[in-house]
XYZ file of C-alpha atoms in Angstrom:
84
model
C 0.039 0.052 -0.140
C 2.463 2.367 0.969
C 3.773 2.480 -2.873
C 0.917 2.938 -4.461
C -0.714 5.490 -2.088
C -0.933 9.129 -2.884
C -0.717 12.026 -0.109
C -4.564 12.928 0.423
C -5.255 16.241 -1.872
C -5.916 19.475 -0.226
C -9.372 19.107 -2.227
C -10.649 16.102 -0.419
C -10.460 17.919 2.726
C -12.208 20.946 1.787
C -15.175 20.448 -1.506
C -18.617 19.211 -0.881
C -19.247 15.619 -0.826
C -23.036 15.723 -1.374
C -25.639 13.235 0.037
C -24.124 10.509 2.226
C -24.272 7.148 0.028
C -24.943 4.952 3.430
C -28.071 7.012 3.897
C -29.560 5.089 0.707
C -27.240 2.249 -0.061
C -27.279 -0.776 2.279
C -23.800 -1.064 4.547
C -21.791 -3.326 5.805
C -19.425 -3.172 8.047
C -16.176 -4.844 9.151
C -12.896 -3.019 11.377
C -10.443 -4.068 13.971
C -10.684 -3.789 17.375
C -6.818 -2.420 17.501
C -7.151 0.021 14.373
C -4.826 2.485 15.723
C -5.655 5.188 13.001
C -9.491 5.302 13.192
C -10.666 4.534 17.239
C -13.023 1.317 17.269
C -15.138 3.616 19.060
C -15.561 6.106 15.933
C -15.675 2.980 13.753
C -18.768 1.573 15.972
C -20.393 4.938 15.760
C -20.391 5.340 11.791
C -21.397 1.900 11.242
C -24.086 1.805 13.907
C -25.417 5.449 12.141
C -25.159 4.037 8.779
C -28.014 1.461 9.919
C -25.259 -1.156 9.093
C -27.016 -4.274 7.922
C -24.154 -6.424 9.752
C -21.516 -5.413 11.585
C -17.530 -7.114 11.891
C -15.434 -6.215 14.681
C -12.258 -9.018 13.902
C -10.622 -9.206 17.107
C -6.558 -8.357 17.200
C -7.103 -6.718 13.607
C -5.652 -3.490 12.387
C -6.680 -0.547 9.906
C -5.471 -2.789 6.940
C -7.970 -5.820 8.534
C -8.354 -6.569 4.602
C -4.656 -7.486 4.550
C -4.447 -9.042 7.693
C -7.638 -10.387 7.911
C -8.827 -11.175 3.872
C -10.521 -14.654 5.027
C -12.970 -12.435 7.495
C -13.448 -10.066 4.620
C -13.864 -11.898 2.030
C -17.203 -13.810 3.711
C -18.504 -10.506 4.702
C -18.573 -9.579 0.807
C -19.819 -13.142 0.265
C -22.521 -11.846 2.702
C -23.342 -8.863 1.514
C -23.230 -9.789 -2.375
C -25.720 -12.494 -2.162
C -28.031 -10.522 0.557
C -31.605 -10.114 -0.320
């Protein structure tokens, strides 16, 4: 990720984003309880606010849960893809 991730652009912090997609699109949420970039309490708040169809908290996972626990992420994606 370090070789492909670009620095954030100023516009990303200053431009209006429009209506949040989570208000009209079903959401699923997965995060690690040891995320040091975004506090897990904030992630829990966001999942609840988005009325997440399913929230998975991966014990011991960091901010890059998709790398360290790819199996859990893939399973959640499968469940979301086949949800009614």
